[in-house]
Amino acid sequence: MSIIVQKFGGSSVANIERLELVADHIIREKEKGNQVVVVVSAQGKTTDKLITEEKEITDEPDKREHDVLVSTGEQITIAKLSMLLIKKGYKSVSLTGWQIPIITNSEYNNGRIRYIHNKTIEDYLNSDNIVVVAGFQGVDENGNITTLGRGGSDTTAVALAASLKAERCDIYTDVDGVFTSDPRIVKNVKQLSNVSYEEMLEMSSMGAKVLHNRCVEIGQKYNVPIYVKSTFEKESVGTLVSKNNLEDLVISGVTKDDYISRITIVGLENKIGKTYELFKILSNNRINVDVIVQSFGEYITKDIAFTVKMNDLNKTLQVLNENKDKIGAKDILHTENLSKVSIIGVGIANKPGVATGMFEALYENNINMHMITTSEIKISVLVNSNMADLAVKAIHEKFID
Ligand code: ADP
Ligand code: ASP
Ligand code: MG
């Protein structure tokens, strides 16, 4: 008997009519003779609402308590869905992350799954239950509730599929599959029938929120086939994320990631170890840095610019200002409201003209680039957020339309 893991996102479980559709998808798999594990998100915008309510108390909530609060949304969905399945004549049981348990590290708000105790789930499956699991949540070794980062229910689903050695993981969502760009921004997007883990990981990490990037990492590590498909379209063929890229596309996608800020350290002494010292201070304070650019350093001083998420901006500036003398910087500048726009495709680095085409699309639309980074598989530029959608459309049009 095969185990199938199905995951349904927030919009797929938003109300009772949609839960009925979800139940149909689950029952269809069950009736085929499979053992079914279902992972669900909080209903609709519940998680956003909880965060808004939290802001009525404080802008800087205690991280542990934040996780206790935001993990509650998923618990409501599992109970409702399980009740519905029972009403329809099926055996079903709901489980929270800590009942299973799904053990994570202790990094609140951004926990990583360490291991999953399969036995609880397996016992319920073997007694013919449909097991409904709360996504996005786990528990650390000291019994503290943790969450896996926004969009983390995808990661719960793929991690469960890996741990239970499921045949596949189906991610049901509000679009038909993975497209060459966000269908909410670009009109003429193409659906990818297949995409490799490598490309998908890059697309998710660069802002394509259709899949949480860590779920792709886990899928790749444990070779779990991931199907992304629509909850609402009966005939949805979806997209298969697996080892192979069967599409003959040079460019697999254009993405954007918002809420980025750039910090520039001006006049840093041009001495060995200065850059290391700066980034050591940041990492000691658990600040994640993304794009880094350093000026040539041909003179007595050099400038270093790097990006952090807007959420981390205040903390980063505070840490830098506290250490200004130690760093020996003349000035610390920052720019807010930037977006990273990226073009992704296997072997992009070896395809002449991709960078030029991207820069041309931006130039034709009068969009200024604040920073550029490249890798084997992507080129990213930083632009003002109010230009980001236009940039995505222009680049998509140049390469894919
Ligand atoms: P769920 O609630 O089901 O987890 P999400 O909102 O997290 O759904 O992810 C689905 C959304 O991802 C889509 O509605 C779409 O707007 C967005 N998206 C961004 N980039 C892409 C892409 N390349 N392909 C498909 N969807 C994308
Ligand atoms: N409910 C969580 C969120 O909104 C997790 C998820 O939907 O995947 O981020
Ligand atoms: Mg999601």
Short mmCIF file of C-alpha atoms and ligand atoms in Angstrom, two decimals:
data_model
loop_
_atom_site.label_atom_id
_atom_site.label_comp_id
_atom_site.label_asym_id
_atom_site.label_seq_id
_atom_site.Cartn_x
_atom_site.Cartn_y
_atom_site.Cartn_z
CA MET A 1 0.00 0.00 0.00
CA SER A 2 1.44 3.40 -0.96
CA ILE A 3 1.50 6.45 1.22
CA ILE A 4 0.50 9.70 -0.49
CA VAL A 5 1.05 13.07 1.20
CA GLN A 6 -1.30 15.85 0.10
CA LYS A 7 -0.90 19.47 1.18
CA PHE A 8 -3.57 22.16 0.93
CA GLY A 9 -2.62 25.83 1.33
CA GLY A 10 -4.48 28.66 3.03
CA SER A 11 -6.74 29.65 0.13
CA SER A 12 -7.61 25.99 -0.53
CA VAL A 13 -9.03 25.59 2.99
CA ALA A 14 -10.41 29.12 3.42
CA ASN A 15 -14.07 28.18 3.98
CA ILE A 16 -16.43 25.23 4.21
CA GLU A 17 -17.13 25.06 0.46
CA ARG A 18 -13.41 24.78 -0.18
CA LEU A 19 -12.94 22.22 2.58
CA GLU A 20 -15.55 20.13 0.76
CA LEU A 21 -13.40 20.27 -2.41
CA VAL A 22 -10.34 19.35 -0.35
CA ALA A 23 -12.22 16.39 1.13
CA ASP A 24 -13.03 15.21 -2.42
CA HIS A 25 -9.33 15.20 -3.36
CA ILE A 26 -8.47 13.27 -0.19
CA ILE A 27 -11.25 10.71 -0.58
CA ARG A 28 -10.31 10.12 -4.20
CA GLU A 29 -6.76 9.11 -3.15
CA LYS A 30 -8.06 7.02 -0.26
CA GLU A 31 -10.54 5.17 -2.48
CA LYS A 32 -7.65 4.20 -4.78
CA GLY A 33 -6.39 2.12 -1.87
CA ASN A 34 -3.66 4.50 -0.69
CA GLN A 35 -2.80 5.55 2.83
CA VAL A 36 -3.29 9.30 2.93
CA VAL A 37 -1.53 11.90 5.06
CA VAL A 38 -2.89 15.41 4.64
CA VAL A 39 -1.05 18.60 5.63
CA VAL A 40 -2.98 21.84 5.88
CA SER A 41 -2.28 25.53 6.39
CA ALA A 42 -4.27 28.03 8.42
CA GLN A 43 -7.52 29.09 6.74
CA GLY A 44 -7.28 32.02 4.31
CA LYS A 45 -5.47 34.98 5.82
CA THR A 46 -5.59 33.66 9.41
CA THR A 47 -1.82 33.82 9.94
CA ASP A 48 -1.67 37.44 8.69
CA LYS A 49 -4.55 38.31 11.01
CA LEU A 50 -2.78 36.79 14.01
CA ILE A 51 0.31 38.85 13.19
CA THR A 52 -1.78 42.04 12.95
CA GLU A 53 -3.31 41.27 16.33
CA GLU A 54 0.13 40.69 17.76
CA LYS A 55 1.20 44.15 16.52
CA GLU A 56 -1.55 45.64 18.71
CA ILE A 57 0.57 44.43 21.63
CA THR A 58 4.11 44.97 20.41
CA ASP A 59 6.21 45.51 17.27
CA GLU A 60 8.95 43.30 18.65
CA PRO A 61 7.20 40.26 20.09
CA ASP A 62 9.06 37.67 22.04
CA LYS A 63 9.98 35.07 19.42
CA ARG A 64 8.83 32.08 21.45
CA GLU A 65 5.44 33.62 22.14
CA HIS A 66 5.12 34.65 18.49
CA ASP A 67 5.36 30.99 17.49
CA VAL A 68 2.85 29.93 20.14
CA LEU A 69 0.43 32.44 18.64
CA VAL A 70 0.90 31.98 14.90
CA SER A 71 0.91 28.19 15.08
CA THR A 72 -2.72 28.24 16.29
CA GLY A 73 -4.20 28.83 12.82
CA GLU A 74 -3.28 25.39 11.53
CA GLN A 75 -4.82 23.66 14.55
CA ILE A 76 -8.24 25.03 13.64
CA THR A 77 -7.99 23.67 10.09
CA ILE A 78 -6.93 20.15 11.09
CA ALA A 79 -9.86 19.77 13.47
CA LYS A 80 -12.41 21.04 10.94
CA LEU A 81 -11.09 18.89 8.10
CA SER A 82 -10.89 15.79 10.22
CA MET A 83 -14.47 16.32 11.45
CA LEU A 84 -15.65 16.70 7.88
CA LEU A 85 -13.95 13.45 6.80
CA ILE A 86 -15.48 11.62 9.77
CA LYS A 87 -18.90 13.03 8.87
CA LYS A 88 -18.41 11.61 5.38
CA GLY A 89 -17.90 8.15 6.83
CA TYR A 90 -14.08 7.92 6.90
CA LYS A 91 -11.81 7.29 9.84
CA SER A 92 -9.67 10.36 10.41
CA VAL A 93 -7.50 11.86 13.10
CA SER A 94 -5.91 15.29 13.38
CA LEU A 95 -2.40 15.76 14.76
CA THR A 96 -0.47 18.89 15.71
CA GLY A 97 3.28 19.11 15.14
CA TRP A 98 3.99 18.39 18.80
CA GLN A 99 1.64 15.41 19.02
CA ILE A 100 3.54 13.57 16.27
CA PRO A 101 6.14 14.99 17.20
CA ILE A 102 7.97 16.86 14.46
CA ILE A 103 11.19 17.82 16.19
CA THR A 104 12.87 21.03 15.06
CA ASN A 105 15.85 23.03 16.19
CA SER A 106 15.18 25.91 18.58
CA GLU A 107 15.22 28.71 16.06
CA TYR A 108 11.84 30.32 16.67
CA ASN A 109 10.02 31.75 13.61
CA ASN A 110 12.35 29.88 11.27
CA GLY A 111 12.77 26.40 12.72
CA ARG A 112 14.36 23.57 10.81
CA ILE A 113 13.04 20.05 11.03
CA ARG A 114 15.54 17.68 12.66
CA TYR A 115 13.48 14.49 12.63
CA ILE A 116 9.96 13.16 12.62
CA HIS A 117 8.64 10.32 14.76
CA ASN A 118 6.82 8.24 12.20
CA LYS A 119 5.24 5.80 14.60
CA THR A 120 2.25 7.86 15.70
CA ILE A 121 1.26 8.52 12.11
CA GLU A 122 2.01 4.99 10.92
CA ASP A 123 -0.13 3.48 13.67
CA TYR A 124 -3.09 5.64 12.66
CA LEU A 125 -2.56 4.87 8.98
CA ASN A 126 -2.41 1.16 9.71
CA SER A 127 -5.75 1.38 11.47
CA ASP A 128 -7.22 2.90 8.31
CA ASN A 129 -7.23 6.55 9.38
CA ILE A 130 -6.74 9.53 7.13
CA VAL A 131 -4.16 11.49 9.12
CA VAL A 132 -4.55 15.28 9.02
CA VAL A 133 -1.42 17.14 10.12
CA ALA A 134 -1.01 20.81 11.04
CA GLY A 135 1.60 22.34 8.74
CA PHE A 136 4.16 25.00 9.61
CA GLN A 137 4.73 23.86 13.21
CA GLY A 138 6.98 21.67 15.27
CA VAL A 139 8.46 21.40 18.72
CA ASP A 140 12.04 21.67 19.87
CA GLU A 141 13.79 19.19 22.14
CA ASN A 142 12.78 21.22 25.20
CA GLY A 143 9.11 21.09 24.32
CA ASN A 144 8.85 24.65 22.95
CA ILE A 145 6.53 25.24 20.01
CA THR A 146 8.35 26.39 16.88
CA THR A 147 7.25 27.47 13.39
CA LEU A 148 9.07 26.91 10.13
CA GLY A 149 8.88 30.36 8.49
CA ARG A 150 6.09 31.85 6.36
CA GLY A 151 4.87 29.37 3.78
CA GLY A 152 6.36 26.53 5.84
CA SER A 153 3.46 24.07 5.49
CA ASP A 154 4.97 22.97 2.17
CA THR A 155 8.07 21.97 4.11
CA THR A 156 6.04 19.98 6.65
CA ALA A 157 4.44 18.09 3.76
CA VAL A 158 7.61 17.20 1.88
CA ALA A 159 9.46 16.35 5.11
CA LEU A 160 6.64 13.97 6.07
CA ALA A 161 6.71 12.44 2.59
CA ALA A 162 10.46 11.87 2.94
CA SER A 163 10.24 10.50 6.46
CA LEU A 164 7.28 8.16 5.73
CA LYS A 165 8.80 7.13 2.38
CA ALA A 166 5.67 8.26 0.59
CA GLU A 167 5.27 7.62 -3.10
CA ARG A 168 4.90 11.36 -3.77
CA CYS A 169 3.87 14.68 -2.29
CA ASP A 170 1.02 16.59 -3.92
CA ILE A 171 0.98 20.32 -3.18
CA TYR A 172 -2.51 21.63 -3.91
CA THR A 173 -2.73 25.41 -4.28
CA ASP A 174 -4.63 28.23 -5.98
CA VAL A 175 -2.74 28.10 -9.30
CA ASP A 176 -2.40 25.26 -11.81
CA GLY A 177 1.26 24.60 -11.18
CA VAL A 178 4.63 26.31 -11.45
CA PHE A 179 4.79 28.99 -14.12
CA THR A 180 7.63 30.92 -15.73
CA SER A 181 6.66 33.82 -13.48
CA ASP A 182 4.00 34.78 -10.95
CA PRO A 183 0.70 34.63 -12.89
CA ARG A 184 -0.57 37.44 -10.68
CA ILE A 185 2.07 39.79 -12.10
CA VAL A 186 2.72 38.58 -15.66
CA LYS A 187 -0.07 37.82 -18.15
CA ASN A 188 1.61 35.53 -20.70
CA VAL A 189 3.16 33.08 -18.28
CA LYS A 190 3.85 29.52 -19.40
CA GLN A 191 3.22 26.57 -17.16
CA LEU A 192 6.20 24.27 -16.67
CA SER A 193 5.24 20.62 -16.92
CA ASN A 194 8.53 19.60 -15.33
CA VAL A 195 11.12 21.50 -13.39
CA SER A 196 14.26 20.23 -11.69
CA TYR A 197 14.81 20.59 -7.95
CA GLU A 198 17.80 22.75 -8.74
CA GLU A 199 15.81 25.29 -10.75
CA MET A 200 12.83 25.19 -8.42
CA LEU A 201 15.04 25.76 -5.40
CA GLU A 202 16.46 28.83 -7.05
CA MET A 203 13.01 30.09 -8.06
CA SER A 204 11.59 29.61 -4.54
CA SER A 205 14.63 31.15 -2.89
CA MET A 206 14.35 34.14 -5.24
CA GLY A 207 10.73 34.78 -4.30
CA ALA A 208 8.42 32.36 -6.17
CA LYS A 209 6.33 31.60 -3.12
CA VAL A 210 4.39 28.81 -4.81
CA LEU A 211 6.76 26.46 -2.95
CA HIS A 212 8.65 27.12 0.29
CA ASN A 213 12.33 26.89 -0.61
CA ARG A 214 13.15 24.44 2.17
CA CYS A 215 10.56 21.95 0.92
CA VAL A 216 12.43 21.85 -2.38
CA GLU A 217 15.73 21.30 -0.54
CA ILE A 218 14.23 18.34 1.31
CA GLY A 219 12.60 17.01 -1.87
CA GLN A 220 15.97 17.08 -3.59
CA LYS A 221 17.84 15.49 -0.70
CA TYR A 222 15.41 12.58 -0.32
CA ASN A 223 14.28 12.42 -3.95
CA VAL A 224 10.59 13.01 -3.24
CA PRO A 225 8.59 13.73 -6.41
CA ILE A 226 6.59 16.91 -5.74
CA TYR A 227 3.49 17.65 -7.81
CA VAL A 228 2.15 21.20 -7.68
CA LYS A 229 -1.47 21.40 -8.79
CA SER A 230 -4.71 23.28 -8.44
CA THR A 231 -7.29 22.51 -5.77
CA PHE A 232 -9.96 24.17 -7.91
CA GLU A 233 -9.34 22.94 -11.47
CA LYS A 234 -10.60 19.38 -11.90
CA GLU A 235 -8.33 18.65 -14.86
CA SER A 236 -5.21 20.31 -13.43
CA VAL A 237 -2.16 18.51 -14.84
CA GLY A 238 0.17 20.43 -12.56
CA THR A 239 3.94 20.62 -12.50
CA LEU A 240 6.29 17.85 -11.48
CA VAL A 241 9.31 18.94 -9.48
CA SER A 242 11.89 16.14 -9.65
CA LYS A 243 15.47 15.34 -10.62
CA ASN A 244 14.89 15.98 -14.28
CA ASN A 245 14.32 19.06 -16.27
CA LEU A 246 12.48 17.78 -19.30
CA GLU A 247 11.59 21.19 -20.64
CA ASP A 248 13.78 22.63 -23.31
CA LEU A 249 13.71 26.12 -21.87
CA VAL A 250 16.85 28.13 -21.35
CA ILE A 251 15.04 30.32 -18.85
CA SER A 252 12.83 28.54 -16.36
CA GLY A 253 11.55 31.62 -14.60
CA VAL A 254 11.56 35.27 -13.64
CA THR A 255 10.96 36.02 -9.96
CA LYS A 256 10.91 38.89 -7.51
CA ASP A 257 11.52 39.10 -3.82
CA ASP A 258 10.30 42.22 -1.98
CA TYR A 259 11.05 43.88 1.36
CA ILE A 260 14.79 44.18 0.90
CA SER A 261 17.02 46.95 2.19
CA ARG A 262 20.59 47.80 1.29
CA ILE A 263 23.18 48.95 3.76
CA THR A 264 26.37 50.66 2.65
CA ILE A 265 29.40 50.92 4.88
CA VAL A 266 31.42 53.85 3.61
CA GLY A 267 35.12 54.39 4.20
CA LEU A 268 36.05 51.08 5.75
CA GLU A 269 39.78 50.82 6.31
CA ASN A 270 41.31 48.79 3.46
CA LYS A 271 43.09 46.29 5.67
CA ILE A 272 43.08 42.49 5.73
CA GLY A 273 40.43 41.21 8.14
CA LYS A 274 38.18 44.30 8.11
CA THR A 275 35.49 42.68 5.98
CA TYR A 276 35.66 39.54 8.07
CA GLU A 277 35.29 41.58 11.26
CA LEU A 278 32.21 43.34 9.90
CA PHE A 279 30.43 40.15 8.87
CA LYS A 280 31.42 38.36 12.05
CA ILE A 281 29.60 41.04 14.03
CA LEU A 282 26.53 40.54 11.85
CA SER A 283 26.55 36.76 12.06
CA ASN A 284 27.12 36.82 15.82
CA ASN A 285 23.91 38.79 15.98
CA ARG A 286 22.18 36.21 13.74
CA ILE A 287 21.62 38.69 10.93
CA ASN A 288 21.27 37.07 7.52
CA VAL A 289 23.04 38.94 4.77
CA ASP A 290 22.27 38.33 1.11
CA VAL A 291 23.89 40.21 -1.80
CA ILE A 292 27.34 41.63 -0.95
CA VAL A 293 29.31 44.04 -3.10
CA GLN A 294 32.72 45.45 -2.20
CA SER A 295 34.41 48.29 -4.03
CA PHE A 296 37.79 47.54 -5.62
CA GLY A 297 39.76 48.50 -2.55
CA GLU A 298 42.56 50.14 -4.51
CA TYR A 299 42.72 53.03 -2.06
CA ILE A 300 43.16 53.50 1.68
CA THR A 301 39.49 52.88 2.28
CA LYS A 302 36.82 50.76 0.65
CA ASP A 303 33.03 50.66 0.66
CA ILE A 304 30.92 47.56 1.24
CA ALA A 305 27.23 47.27 0.46
CA PHE A 306 25.02 44.34 1.39
CA THR A 307 21.34 43.56 1.63
CA VAL A 308 19.20 42.39 4.53
CA LYS A 309 15.47 41.74 4.79
CA MET A 310 13.50 44.84 5.83
CA ASN A 311 12.49 42.96 9.00
CA ASP A 312 16.12 42.88 10.04
CA LEU A 313 16.96 46.47 9.08
CA ASN A 314 16.48 48.15 12.47
CA LYS A 315 18.41 45.47 14.30
CA THR A 316 21.21 45.59 11.71
CA LEU A 317 21.56 49.38 11.94
CA GLN A 318 21.53 49.20 15.71
CA VAL A 319 24.27 46.54 15.77
CA LEU A 320 26.37 48.45 13.22
CA ASN A 321 26.05 51.75 15.06
CA GLU A 322 26.95 50.12 18.36
CA ASN A 323 30.08 48.75 16.69
CA LYS A 324 30.86 51.74 14.48
CA ASP A 325 34.20 52.48 16.12
CA LYS A 326 35.27 48.85 16.11
CA ILE A 327 34.41 48.53 12.42
CA GLY A 328 36.10 51.84 11.75
CA ALA A 329 33.53 53.01 9.18
CA LYS A 330 33.11 56.66 8.17
CA ASP A 331 29.42 56.35 7.47
CA ILE A 332 26.61 53.83 7.50
CA LEU A 333 23.93 54.49 4.88
CA HIS A 334 20.80 52.57 4.04
CA THR A 335 18.13 52.36 1.34
CA GLU A 336 14.72 50.82 2.00
CA ASN A 337 12.01 49.30 -0.21
CA LEU A 338 14.09 47.44 -2.73
CA SER A 339 13.22 44.22 -4.57
CA LYS A 340 15.42 41.56 -6.03
CA VAL A 341 14.40 40.56 -9.54
CA SER A 342 15.99 37.37 -10.86
CA ILE A 343 16.12 35.36 -14.03
CA ILE A 344 16.70 31.64 -13.53
CA GLY A 345 17.75 28.79 -15.80
CA VAL A 346 20.21 25.90 -15.73
CA GLY A 347 23.53 26.89 -17.28
CA ILE A 348 22.57 30.54 -17.60
CA ALA A 349 26.15 31.54 -16.86
CA ASN A 350 27.28 29.87 -20.06
CA LYS A 351 24.66 31.45 -22.28
CA PRO A 352 25.99 34.65 -23.78
CA GLY A 353 23.48 37.43 -24.06
CA VAL A 354 21.24 36.59 -21.09
CA ALA A 355 22.70 39.33 -18.88
CA THR A 356 22.69 41.81 -21.76
CA GLY A 357 19.07 40.99 -22.60
CA MET A 358 18.07 41.46 -18.97
CA PHE A 359 19.84 44.81 -18.69
CA GLU A 360 18.35 45.90 -22.00
CA ALA A 361 14.81 45.11 -20.80
CA LEU A 362 15.44 47.23 -17.70
CA TYR A 363 17.03 50.06 -19.69
CA GLU A 364 14.08 50.12 -22.13
CA ASN A 365 11.78 50.63 -19.16
CA ASN A 366 13.93 53.21 -17.45
CA ILE A 367 14.59 51.01 -14.42
CA ASN A 368 17.73 51.64 -12.41
CA MET A 369 19.72 48.71 -11.01
CA HIS A 370 21.19 49.12 -7.53
CA MET A 371 23.18 45.90 -7.39
CA ILE A 372 23.82 42.89 -9.62
CA THR A 373 24.76 39.32 -8.70
CA THR A 374 25.20 36.25 -10.85
CA SER A 375 25.63 32.52 -10.31
CA GLU A 376 25.70 29.41 -12.51
CA ILE A 377 21.94 29.34 -12.57
CA LYS A 378 20.71 32.93 -12.07
CA ILE A 379 21.23 36.64 -12.52
CA SER A 380 19.67 38.94 -9.93
CA VAL A 381 19.36 42.71 -9.84
CA LEU A 382 18.14 45.01 -7.11
CA VAL A 383 15.56 47.61 -8.17
CA ASN A 384 13.22 50.00 -6.38
CA SER A 385 10.16 48.02 -5.24
CA ASN A 386 7.74 50.28 -7.09
CA MET A 387 9.45 49.22 -10.33
CA ALA A 388 9.73 45.51 -9.53
CA ASP A 389 6.53 44.28 -11.23
CA LEU A 390 7.38 46.25 -14.36
CA ALA A 391 10.89 44.78 -14.29
CA VAL A 392 9.53 41.21 -14.01
CA LYS A 393 7.11 41.81 -16.89
CA ALA A 394 9.78 43.39 -19.11
CA ILE A 395 12.32 40.61 -18.53
CA HIS A 396 9.68 37.91 -18.99
CA GLU A 397 8.61 39.51 -22.25
CA LYS A 398 12.18 39.67 -23.52
CA PHE A 399 12.95 36.00 -22.90
CA ILE A 400 9.74 34.00 -22.63
CA ASP A 401 6.68 35.66 -24.18
P1 ADP B 1 -0.74 28.33 -0.66
O1 ADP B 1 -1.59 29.14 0.24
O2 ADP B 1 -1.50 27.29 -1.41
O3 ADP B 1 0.48 27.82 0.00
P2 ADP B 1 0.80 30.47 -1.84
O4 ADP B 1 0.09 31.78 -1.87
O5 ADP B 1 1.82 30.27 -0.79
O6 ADP B 1 -0.28 29.32 -1.83
O7 ADP B 1 1.51 30.21 -3.25
C1 ADP B 1 0.75 30.26 -4.44
C2 ADP B 1 0.99 31.60 -5.11
O8 ADP B 1 2.34 31.68 -5.55
C3 ADP B 1 0.17 31.80 -6.36
O9 ADP B 1 -1.09 32.31 -6.07
C4 ADP B 1 1.05 32.77 -7.17
O10 ADP B 1 0.57 34.08 -7.11
C5 ADP B 1 2.40 32.73 -6.48
N1 ADP B 1 3.53 32.49 -7.40
C6 ADP B 1 4.68 33.23 -7.42
N2 ADP B 1 5.50 32.81 -8.37
C7 ADP B 1 4.90 31.77 -8.98
C8 ADP B 1 5.28 30.90 -10.06
N3 ADP B 1 6.45 31.02 -10.68
N4 ADP B 1 4.41 29.94 -10.43
C9 ADP B 1 3.22 29.79 -9.80
N5 ADP B 1 2.81 30.59 -8.78
C10 ADP B 1 3.64 31.57 -8.37
N1 ASP B 2 0.05 29.55 7.68
C1 ASP B 2 1.46 29.78 7.43
C2 ASP B 2 1.66 31.06 6.64
O1 ASP B 2 0.70 31.72 6.29
C3 ASP B 2 2.12 28.59 6.78
C4 ASP B 2 1.66 28.28 5.38
O2 ASP B 2 0.62 28.75 4.93
O3 ASP B 2 2.37 27.51 4.71
O4 ASP B 2 2.78 31.41 6.37
MG MG B 3 2.36 28.67 0.43
#
